[in-house]
């Protein structure tokens, strides 16, 4: 299995954030934490390719938002934040992608969650109805069901409150979305909502450090957890899935 990551630019200190962090981003620490995340992926048996950071794009480390991969197709997004639109070019080259969301539609990868043959997509401030329609036009003919999900107020992306654990199971924050949307759920307590964003590779799950109840819930459900620090990406409203694009093993990575 392969994953794409992207370096942390110096300009990450100016990354988008809904609220300015009380303590500014420490870019050196962000790079240390980013490296720990990469090592956790490698520990899970993933081969990691890190694209160079681009100083023109402070948020480029959040590579997940630039592409949606399912059924052997890489769909390059058109991010909702205008300052992020140029992030997609390097990713499109790396993935040899030929399918793009086109303007004026917008769609962020963080709003898209592939669970088996279903793609859940959040209607958010970043992802428009037209973006969802284009996603459906690409993936429904390839046998995927596309399910649009209303997000609770103030939630940036769908995967801020849930993330896939397997083809039939998701990790879901309490009091966020209706569990009936999903085939099966491992619950994250509302007090640990941030930890609902985790990266599952087989039976291992990379989780944000310092969320013991989430780790316990995952271990009780049969997963092994690997904790990585997230303090600096969190200051920019980022978490774990957003730092990589994990390619299903059915996809041959072109790099
Ligand atoms: C943004 O506002 O776009 C970035 N600062 C954070 C994006 C995080 N992406 C994600 O969770 N998929």
PDB file of C-alpha atoms and ligand atoms in Angstrom:
ATOM      1  CA  UNK A   1       0.000   0.000   0.000  1.00  0.00           C
ATOM      2  CA  UNK A   2       1.184   3.499  -0.855  1.00  0.00           C
ATOM      3  CA  UNK A   3       0.487   6.941   0.600  1.00  0.00           C
ATOM      4  CA  UNK A   4       1.167  10.434  -0.586  1.00  0.00           C
ATOM      5  CA  UNK A   5       2.146  13.145   1.882  1.00  0.00           C
ATOM      6  CA  UNK A   6       3.366  16.688   1.353  1.00  0.00           C
ATOM      7  CA  UNK A   7       5.983  18.650   3.257  1.00  0.00           C
ATOM      8  CA  UNK A   8       5.312  21.442   5.748  1.00  0.00           C
ATOM      9  CA  UNK A   9       6.246  24.849   4.287  1.00  0.00           C
ATOM     10  CA  UNK A  10       7.645  27.703   6.400  1.00  0.00           C
ATOM     11  CA  UNK A  11       4.439  29.516   5.441  1.00  0.00           C
ATOM     12  CA  UNK A  12       2.469  26.913   7.447  1.00  0.00           C
ATOM     13  CA  UNK A  13       2.698  29.501  10.245  1.00  0.00           C
ATOM     14  CA  UNK A  14       0.035  31.378   8.220  1.00  0.00           C
ATOM     15  CA  UNK A  15      -2.240  28.403   7.493  1.00  0.00           C
ATOM     16  CA  UNK A  16      -5.996  28.954   7.485  1.00  0.00           C
ATOM     17  CA  UNK A  17      -7.712  28.634  10.847  1.00  0.00           C
ATOM     18  CA  UNK A  18     -11.270  29.394  11.908  1.00  0.00           C
ATOM     19  CA  UNK A  19      -9.826  31.072  14.987  1.00  0.00           C
ATOM     20  CA  UNK A  20      -6.224  32.233  15.405  1.00  0.00           C
ATOM     21  CA  UNK A  21      -4.430  29.847  17.795  1.00  0.00           C
ATOM     22  CA  UNK A  22      -3.616  31.334  21.201  1.00  0.00           C
ATOM     23  CA  UNK A  23      -0.054  30.075  20.766  1.00  0.00           C
ATOM     24  CA  UNK A  24       1.300  30.523  17.213  1.00  0.00           C
ATOM     25  CA  UNK A  25       2.179  27.464  15.117  1.00  0.00           C
ATOM     26  CA  UNK A  26       5.695  26.178  15.757  1.00  0.00           C
ATOM     27  CA  UNK A  27       6.720  25.131  12.245  1.00  0.00           C
ATOM     28  CA  UNK A  28       9.752  23.146  13.412  1.00  0.00           C
ATOM     29  CA  UNK A  29       7.560  21.173  15.813  1.00  0.00           C
ATOM     30  CA  UNK A  30       4.964  20.730  13.068  1.00  0.00           C
ATOM     31  CA  UNK A  31       7.674  19.116  10.928  1.00  0.00           C
ATOM     32  CA  UNK A  32       8.700  16.805  13.781  1.00  0.00           C
ATOM     33  CA  UNK A  33       5.064  15.747  14.267  1.00  0.00           C
ATOM     34  CA  UNK A  34       4.581  15.335  10.509  1.00  0.00           C
ATOM     35  CA  UNK A  35       7.619  13.044  10.420  1.00  0.00           C
ATOM     36  CA  UNK A  36       6.177  10.985  13.290  1.00  0.00           C
ATOM     37  CA  UNK A  37       2.968  10.590  11.305  1.00  0.00           C
ATOM     38  CA  UNK A  38       4.950   9.398   8.285  1.00  0.00           C
ATOM     39  CA  UNK A  39       6.805   6.877  10.464  1.00  0.00           C
ATOM     40  CA  UNK A  40       3.497   5.580  11.819  1.00  0.00           C
ATOM     41  CA  UNK A  41       2.301   4.960   8.257  1.00  0.00           C
ATOM     42  CA  UNK A  42       5.540   3.092   7.509  1.00  0.00           C
ATOM     43  CA  UNK A  43       5.044   1.050  10.687  1.00  0.00           C
ATOM     44  CA  UNK A  44       1.649   0.064   9.266  1.00  0.00           C
ATOM     45  CA  UNK A  45       3.388  -1.281   6.164  1.00  0.00           C
ATOM     46  CA  UNK A  46       2.697   1.728   3.940  1.00  0.00           C
ATOM     47  CA  UNK A  47       5.232   3.053   1.457  1.00  0.00           C
ATOM     48  CA  UNK A  48       5.215   6.834   1.803  1.00  0.00           C
ATOM     49  CA  UNK A  49       6.082   9.397  -0.858  1.00  0.00           C
ATOM     50  CA  UNK A  50       6.423  12.984   0.371  1.00  0.00           C
ATOM     51  CA  UNK A  51       5.876  15.693  -2.223  1.00  0.00           C
ATOM     52  CA  UNK A  52       7.885  18.859  -1.641  1.00  0.00           C
ATOM     53  CA  UNK A  53       6.131  21.663   0.220  1.00  0.00           C
ATOM     54  CA  UNK A  54       5.187  24.759  -1.766  1.00  0.00           C
ATOM     55  CA  UNK A  55       5.710  28.042   0.098  1.00  0.00           C
ATOM     56  CA  UNK A  56       2.926  29.659  -1.932  1.00  0.00           C
ATOM     57  CA  UNK A  57       0.426  27.318  -0.274  1.00  0.00           C
ATOM     58  CA  UNK A  58       0.539  27.470   3.544  1.00  0.00           C
ATOM     59  CA  UNK A  59      -2.012  24.624   3.831  1.00  0.00           C
ATOM     60  CA  UNK A  60      -0.390  22.276   1.302  1.00  0.00           C
ATOM     61  CA  UNK A  61       0.503  19.740   4.020  1.00  0.00           C
ATOM     62  CA  UNK A  62      -3.239  18.907   4.139  1.00  0.00           C
ATOM     63  CA  UNK A  63      -2.921  16.894   0.965  1.00  0.00           C
ATOM     64  CA  UNK A  64      -6.099  14.872   1.555  1.00  0.00           C
ATOM     65  CA  UNK A  65      -8.207  17.819   0.462  1.00  0.00           C
ATOM     66  CA  UNK A  66      -6.806  17.744  -3.072  1.00  0.00           C
ATOM     67  CA  UNK A  67      -7.970  14.324  -4.296  1.00  0.00           C
ATOM     68  CA  UNK A  68     -10.592  11.628  -3.789  1.00  0.00           C
ATOM     69  CA  UNK A  69      -9.563   8.094  -4.681  1.00  0.00           C
ATOM     70  CA  UNK A  70     -12.005   5.251  -5.211  1.00  0.00           C
ATOM     71  CA  UNK A  71     -12.420   2.415  -7.658  1.00  0.00           C
ATOM     72  CA  UNK A  72      -9.016   3.017  -9.213  1.00  0.00           C
ATOM     73  CA  UNK A  73      -9.833   6.626 -10.104  1.00  0.00           C
ATOM     74  CA  UNK A  74      -8.177   9.736  -8.669  1.00  0.00           C
ATOM     75  CA  UNK A  75     -10.529  12.709  -8.794  1.00  0.00           C
ATOM     76  CA  UNK A  76      -8.673  15.977  -8.308  1.00  0.00           C
ATOM     77  CA  UNK A  77     -10.735  18.393  -6.263  1.00  0.00           C
ATOM     78  CA  UNK A  78     -11.288  22.128  -6.463  1.00  0.00           C
ATOM     79  CA  UNK A  79     -10.811  23.198  -2.845  1.00  0.00           C
ATOM     80  CA  UNK A  80     -13.406  25.484  -1.351  1.00  0.00           C
ATOM     81  CA  UNK A  81     -10.825  27.894   0.065  1.00  0.00           C
ATOM     82  CA  UNK A  82      -9.541  30.047  -2.820  1.00  0.00           C
ATOM     83  CA  UNK A  83      -6.052  30.204  -1.269  1.00  0.00           C
ATOM     84  CA  UNK A  84      -5.809  26.400  -1.572  1.00  0.00           C
ATOM     85  CA  UNK A  85      -6.814  25.890  -5.203  1.00  0.00           C
ATOM     86  CA  UNK A  86      -3.252  25.864  -6.508  1.00  0.00           C
ATOM     87  CA  UNK A  87      -2.354  22.931  -4.249  1.00  0.00           C
ATOM     88  CA  UNK A  88      -3.918  20.456  -6.630  1.00  0.00           C
ATOM     89  CA  UNK A  89      -1.507  20.818  -9.576  1.00  0.00           C
ATOM     90  CA  UNK A  90       1.417  18.921  -8.019  1.00  0.00           C
ATOM     91  CA  UNK A  91      -0.892  16.212  -6.679  1.00  0.00           C
ATOM     92  CA  UNK A  92      -2.543  15.729 -10.072  1.00  0.00           C
ATOM     93  CA  UNK A  93       0.898  15.147 -11.589  1.00  0.00           C
ATOM     94  CA  UNK A  94       1.940  12.757  -8.810  1.00  0.00           C
ATOM     95  CA  UNK A  95      -1.231  10.695  -9.222  1.00  0.00           C
ATOM     96  CA  UNK A  96      -1.262  10.949 -13.037  1.00  0.00           C
ATOM     97  CA  UNK A  97      -4.868  12.040 -12.557  1.00  0.00           C
ATOM     98  CA  UNK A  98      -7.080  12.931 -15.464  1.00  0.00           C
ATOM     99  CA  UNK A  99     -10.408  13.655 -13.754  1.00  0.00           C
ATOM    100  CA  UNK A 100     -11.015  17.039 -12.100  1.00  0.00           C
ATOM    101  CA  UNK A 101     -13.767  18.916 -10.321  1.00  0.00           C
ATOM    102  CA  UNK A 102     -14.430  21.917 -12.537  1.00  0.00           C
ATOM    103  CA  UNK A 103     -15.429  25.454 -11.615  1.00  0.00           C
ATOM    104  CA  UNK A 104     -17.533  26.898 -10.198  1.00  0.00           C
ATOM    105  CA  UNK A 105     -18.064  23.719  -8.156  1.00  0.00           C
ATOM    106  CA  UNK A 106     -15.908  23.160  -5.095  1.00  0.00           C
ATOM    107  CA  UNK A 107     -15.171  20.010  -3.130  1.00  0.00           C
ATOM    108  CA  UNK A 108     -12.617  19.225  -0.404  1.00  0.00           C
ATOM    109  CA  UNK A 109     -11.253  15.713   0.031  1.00  0.00           C
ATOM    110  CA  UNK A 110     -11.793  16.058   3.784  1.00  0.00           C
ATOM    111  CA  UNK A 111     -15.525  16.038   3.090  1.00  0.00           C
ATOM    112  CA  UNK A 112     -15.361  12.675   1.300  1.00  0.00           C
ATOM    113  CA  UNK A 113     -15.250   9.343   3.109  1.00  0.00           C
ATOM    114  CA  UNK A 114     -15.059   6.069   1.196  1.00  0.00           C
ATOM    115  CA  UNK A 115     -16.532   3.120   3.107  1.00  0.00           C
ATOM    116  CA  UNK A 116     -16.720   0.025   0.938  1.00  0.00           C
ATOM    117  CA  UNK A 117     -18.766   0.949  -2.117  1.00  0.00           C
ATOM    118  CA  UNK A 118     -20.267   4.047  -0.492  1.00  0.00           C
ATOM    119  CA  UNK A 119     -18.825   7.552  -0.650  1.00  0.00           C
ATOM    120  CA  UNK A 120     -20.204   9.806   2.065  1.00  0.00           C
ATOM    121  CA  UNK A 121     -19.795  13.482   1.253  1.00  0.00           C
ATOM    122  CA  UNK A 122     -20.360  16.365   3.621  1.00  0.00           C
ATOM    123  CA  UNK A 123     -22.227  19.460   2.536  1.00  0.00           C
ATOM    124  CA  UNK A 124     -19.971  22.054   4.087  1.00  0.00           C
ATOM    125  CA  UNK A 125     -18.743  25.596   3.661  1.00  0.00           C
ATOM    126  CA  UNK A 126     -16.050  24.072   1.405  1.00  0.00           C
ATOM    127  CA  UNK A 127     -18.085  21.570  -0.633  1.00  0.00           C
ATOM    128  CA  UNK A 128     -20.954  22.807  -2.793  1.00  0.00           C
ATOM    129  CA  UNK A 129     -23.973  20.952  -4.163  1.00  0.00           C
ATOM    130  CA  UNK A 130     -22.368  21.232  -7.599  1.00  0.00           C
ATOM    131  CA  UNK A 131     -19.198  19.629  -6.243  1.00  0.00           C
ATOM    132  CA  UNK A 132     -21.220  16.753  -4.825  1.00  0.00           C
ATOM    133  CA  UNK A 133     -23.016  16.350  -8.164  1.00  0.00           C
ATOM    134  CA  UNK A 134     -19.698  16.133 -10.003  1.00  0.00           C
ATOM    135  CA  UNK A 135     -18.391  13.594  -7.492  1.00  0.00           C
ATOM    136  CA  UNK A 136     -21.499  11.489  -8.069  1.00  0.00           C
ATOM    137  CA  UNK A 137     -21.149  11.806 -11.850  1.00  0.00           C
ATOM    138  CA  UNK A 138     -17.622  10.386 -11.618  1.00  0.00           C
ATOM    139  CA  UNK A 139     -18.166   7.593  -9.122  1.00  0.00           C
ATOM    140  CA  UNK A 140     -21.780   6.420  -9.448  1.00  0.00           C
ATOM    141  CA  UNK A 141     -21.203   4.982 -12.942  1.00  0.00           C
ATOM    142  CA  UNK A 142     -18.284   3.081 -11.382  1.00  0.00           C
ATOM    143  CA  UNK A 143     -20.574   1.348  -8.919  1.00  0.00           C
ATOM    144  CA  UNK A 144     -20.347   3.635  -5.890  1.00  0.00           C
ATOM    145  CA  UNK A 145     -23.291   4.983  -3.939  1.00  0.00           C
ATOM    146  CA  UNK A 146     -22.815   8.659  -3.101  1.00  0.00           C
ATOM    147  CA  UNK A 147     -24.513   9.786   0.120  1.00  0.00           C
ATOM    148  CA  UNK A 148     -24.636  13.497   0.927  1.00  0.00           C
ATOM    149  CA  UNK A 149     -24.478  14.244   4.644  1.00  0.00           C
ATOM    150  CA  UNK A 150     -25.530  17.449   6.424  1.00  0.00           C
ATOM    151  CA  UNK A 151     -22.794  18.489   8.819  1.00  0.00           C
ATOM    152  CA  UNK A 152     -23.414  19.882  12.279  1.00  0.00           C
ATOM    153  CA  UNK A 153     -22.894  23.648  12.523  1.00  0.00           C
ATOM    154  CA  UNK A 154     -19.294  24.707  12.793  1.00  0.00           C
ATOM    155  CA  UNK A 155     -17.823  21.437  11.492  1.00  0.00           C
ATOM    156  CA  UNK A 156     -15.168  22.143   8.846  1.00  0.00           C
ATOM    157  CA  UNK A 157     -15.201  18.769   7.087  1.00  0.00           C
ATOM    158  CA  UNK A 158     -17.122  15.485   7.268  1.00  0.00           C
ATOM    159  CA  UNK A 159     -14.024  13.667   8.476  1.00  0.00           C
ATOM    160  CA  UNK A 160     -13.718  16.020  11.467  1.00  0.00           C
ATOM    161  CA  UNK A 161     -16.349  13.823  13.117  1.00  0.00           C
ATOM    162  CA  UNK A 162     -15.835  10.392  11.525  1.00  0.00           C
ATOM    163  CA  UNK A 163     -13.345   8.310   9.584  1.00  0.00           C
ATOM    164  CA  UNK A 164     -13.363   4.901   7.916  1.00  0.00           C
ATOM    165  CA  UNK A 165     -12.131   1.849   9.835  1.00  0.00           C
ATOM    166  CA  UNK A 166     -12.975  -0.826   7.267  1.00  0.00           C
ATOM    167  CA  UNK A 167     -15.339  -1.476   4.362  1.00  0.00           C
ATOM    168  CA  UNK A 168     -18.187  -1.881   6.849  1.00  0.00           C
ATOM    169  CA  UNK A 169     -17.249   0.190   9.882  1.00  0.00           C
ATOM    170  CA  UNK A 170     -16.535   3.804  10.808  1.00  0.00           C
ATOM    171  CA  UNK A 171     -15.183   5.663  13.806  1.00  0.00           C
ATOM    172  CA  UNK A 172     -17.820   8.220  14.779  1.00  0.00           C
ATOM    173  CA  UNK A 173     -18.010  11.010  17.361  1.00  0.00           C
ATOM    174  CA  UNK A 174     -21.034  10.898  19.657  1.00  0.00           C
ATOM    175  CA  UNK A 175     -23.641  13.611  19.102  1.00  0.00           C
ATOM    176  CA  UNK A 176     -22.366  14.409  15.594  1.00  0.00           C
ATOM    177  CA  UNK A 177     -24.069  12.404  12.805  1.00  0.00           C
ATOM    178  CA  UNK A 178     -26.825   9.751  12.895  1.00  0.00           C
ATOM    179  CA  UNK A 179     -25.249   6.313  13.365  1.00  0.00           C
ATOM    180  CA  UNK A 180     -27.940   4.878  11.089  1.00  0.00           C
ATOM    181  CA  UNK A 181     -26.051   6.340   8.130  1.00  0.00           C
ATOM    182  CA  UNK A 182     -23.306   3.770   8.596  1.00  0.00           C
ATOM    183  CA  UNK A 183     -23.171  -0.038   8.555  1.00  0.00           C
ATOM    184  CA  UNK A 184     -21.423  -0.209  11.954  1.00  0.00           C
ATOM    185  CA  UNK A 185     -19.771   2.241  14.303  1.00  0.00           C
ATOM    186  CA  UNK A 186     -17.005   2.455  16.896  1.00  0.00           C
ATOM    187  CA  UNK A 187     -17.897   5.381  19.138  1.00  0.00           C
ATOM    188  CA  UNK A 188     -15.702   8.270  20.160  1.00  0.00           C
ATOM    189  CA  UNK A 189     -17.027  10.095  23.228  1.00  0.00           C
ATOM    190  CA  UNK A 190     -18.158  13.669  22.580  1.00  0.00           C
ATOM    191  CA  UNK A 191     -15.366  14.894  24.883  1.00  0.00           C
ATOM    192  CA  UNK A 192     -12.824  13.421  22.409  1.00  0.00           C
ATOM    193  CA  UNK A 193     -14.477  14.424  19.116  1.00  0.00           C
ATOM    194  CA  UNK A 194     -11.136  15.514  17.634  1.00  0.00           C
ATOM    195  CA  UNK A 195      -9.944  11.895  17.861  1.00  0.00           C
ATOM    196  CA  UNK A 196     -12.713  10.698  15.520  1.00  0.00           C
ATOM    197  CA  UNK A 197     -10.351  11.566  12.706  1.00  0.00           C
ATOM    198  CA  UNK A 198      -7.999   8.578  12.525  1.00  0.00           C
ATOM    199  CA  UNK A 199      -6.197   6.631   9.812  1.00  0.00           C
ATOM    200  CA  UNK A 200      -6.977   2.908   9.659  1.00  0.00           C
ATOM    201  CA  UNK A 201      -4.619   0.589   7.811  1.00  0.00           C
ATOM    202  CA  UNK A 202      -5.925  -2.945   8.161  1.00  0.00           C
ATOM    203  CA  UNK A 203      -6.191  -3.655  11.873  1.00  0.00           C
ATOM    204  CA  UNK A 204      -3.947  -0.753  12.893  1.00  0.00           C
ATOM    205  CA  UNK A 205      -5.252   2.727  13.495  1.00  0.00           C
ATOM    206  CA  UNK A 206      -3.163   5.890  13.728  1.00  0.00           C
ATOM    207  CA  UNK A 207      -4.829   8.103  16.320  1.00  0.00           C
ATOM    208  CA  UNK A 208      -4.179  11.519  17.803  1.00  0.00           C
ATOM    209  CA  UNK A 209      -2.236  11.236  21.044  1.00  0.00           C
ATOM    210  CA  UNK A 210      -3.899  12.078  24.345  1.00  0.00           C
ATOM    211  CA  UNK A 211      -7.377  10.700  23.688  1.00  0.00           C
ATOM    212  CA  UNK A 212      -7.402   7.609  25.924  1.00  0.00           C
ATOM    213  CA  UNK A 213     -11.116   6.760  25.627  1.00  0.00           C
ATOM    214  CA  UNK A 214     -10.889   6.619  21.843  1.00  0.00           C
ATOM    215  CA  UNK A 215      -7.847   4.377  22.027  1.00  0.00           C
ATOM    216  CA  UNK A 216      -9.657   2.111  24.497  1.00  0.00           C
ATOM    217  CA  UNK A 217     -12.721   1.936  22.216  1.00  0.00           C
ATOM    218  CA  UNK A 218     -10.582   1.019  19.216  1.00  0.00           C
ATOM    219  CA  UNK A 219      -8.565  -1.580  21.130  1.00  0.00           C
ATOM    220  CA  UNK A 220     -11.794  -3.098  22.484  1.00  0.00           C
ATOM    221  CA  UNK A 221     -13.031  -3.325  18.889  1.00  0.00           C
ATOM    222  CA  UNK A 222      -9.936  -5.340  17.944  1.00  0.00           C
ATOM    223  CA  UNK A 223      -7.649  -2.652  16.541  1.00  0.00           C
ATOM    224  CA  UNK A 224      -4.068  -1.836  17.493  1.00  0.00           C
ATOM    225  CA  UNK A 225      -3.535   1.893  17.920  1.00  0.00           C
ATOM    226  CA  UNK A 226      -0.502   4.031  17.155  1.00  0.00           C
ATOM    227  CA  UNK A 227      -0.592   7.502  18.723  1.00  0.00           C
ATOM    228  CA  UNK A 228       0.957  10.519  17.039  1.00  0.00           C
ATOM    229  CA  UNK A 229       1.142  14.124  18.258  1.00  0.00           C
ATOM    230  CA  UNK A 230      -1.080  16.665  16.505  1.00  0.00           C
ATOM    231  CA  UNK A 231      -0.793  19.919  18.468  1.00  0.00           C
ATOM    232  CA  UNK A 232       0.527  21.993  15.545  1.00  0.00           C
ATOM    233  CA  UNK A 233      -1.789  20.771  12.744  1.00  0.00           C
ATOM    234  CA  UNK A 234      -4.666  21.227  15.166  1.00  0.00           C
ATOM    235  CA  UNK A 235      -3.857  24.935  15.402  1.00  0.00           C
ATOM    236  CA  UNK A 236      -4.605  25.065  11.652  1.00  0.00           C
ATOM    237  CA  UNK A 237      -7.840  23.042  11.989  1.00  0.00           C
ATOM    238  CA  UNK A 238      -6.075  19.931  10.679  1.00  0.00           C
ATOM    239  CA  UNK A 239      -5.824  16.434  12.089  1.00  0.00           C
ATOM    240  CA  UNK A 240      -4.660  13.045  10.782  1.00  0.00           C
ATOM    241  CA  UNK A 241      -6.433  11.882   7.618  1.00  0.00           C
ATOM    242  CA  UNK A 242      -5.784  15.287   6.062  1.00  0.00           C
ATOM    243  CA  UNK A 243      -2.011  14.720   6.092  1.00  0.00           C
ATOM    244  CA  UNK A 244      -2.027  11.884   3.577  1.00  0.00           C
ATOM    245  CA  UNK A 245      -3.787  10.273   0.671  1.00  0.00           C
ATOM    246  CA  UNK A 246      -3.695   6.531   1.245  1.00  0.00           C
ATOM    247  CA  UNK A 247      -4.046   4.646  -1.995  1.00  0.00           C
ATOM    248  CA  UNK A 248      -5.961   1.375  -1.902  1.00  0.00           C
ATOM    249  CA  UNK A 249      -3.656  -1.545  -2.679  1.00  0.00           C
ATOM    250  CA  UNK A 250      -5.572  -2.049  -5.942  1.00  0.00           C
ATOM    251  CA  UNK A 251      -4.033   1.197  -7.241  1.00  0.00           C
ATOM    252  CA  UNK A 252      -0.554   1.191  -8.721  1.00  0.00           C
ATOM    253  CA  UNK A 253       1.116   4.380  -7.616  1.00  0.00           C
ATOM    254  CA  UNK A 254       2.653   6.095 -10.635  1.00  0.00           C
ATOM    255  CA  UNK A 255       5.681   7.606  -8.861  1.00  0.00           C
TER     256      UNK A 255
HETATM  257  C1  LIG B   1      -8.053  24.549   5.955  1.00  0.00           C
HETATM  258  O1  LIG B   1      -8.742  25.351   6.599  1.00  0.00           O
HETATM  259  O2  LIG B   1      -8.333  24.231   4.805  1.00  0.00           O
HETATM  260  C2  LIG B   1      -6.835  23.963   6.610  1.00  0.00           C
HETATM  261  N1  LIG B   1      -6.259  24.918   7.497  1.00  0.00           N
HETATM  262  C3  LIG B   1      -7.178  22.690   7.346  1.00  0.00           C
HETATM  263  C4  LIG B   1      -7.632  21.594   6.433  1.00  0.00           C
HETATM  264  C5  LIG B   1      -7.793  20.297   7.131  1.00  0.00           C
HETATM  265  N2  LIG B   1      -8.211  19.317   6.198  1.00  0.00           N
HETATM  266  C6  LIG B   1      -8.862  18.222   6.517  1.00  0.00           C
HETATM  267  O3  LIG B   1      -9.186  18.014   7.671  1.00  0.00           O
HETATM  268  N3  LIG B   1      -9.180  17.407   5.540  1.00  0.00           N
END
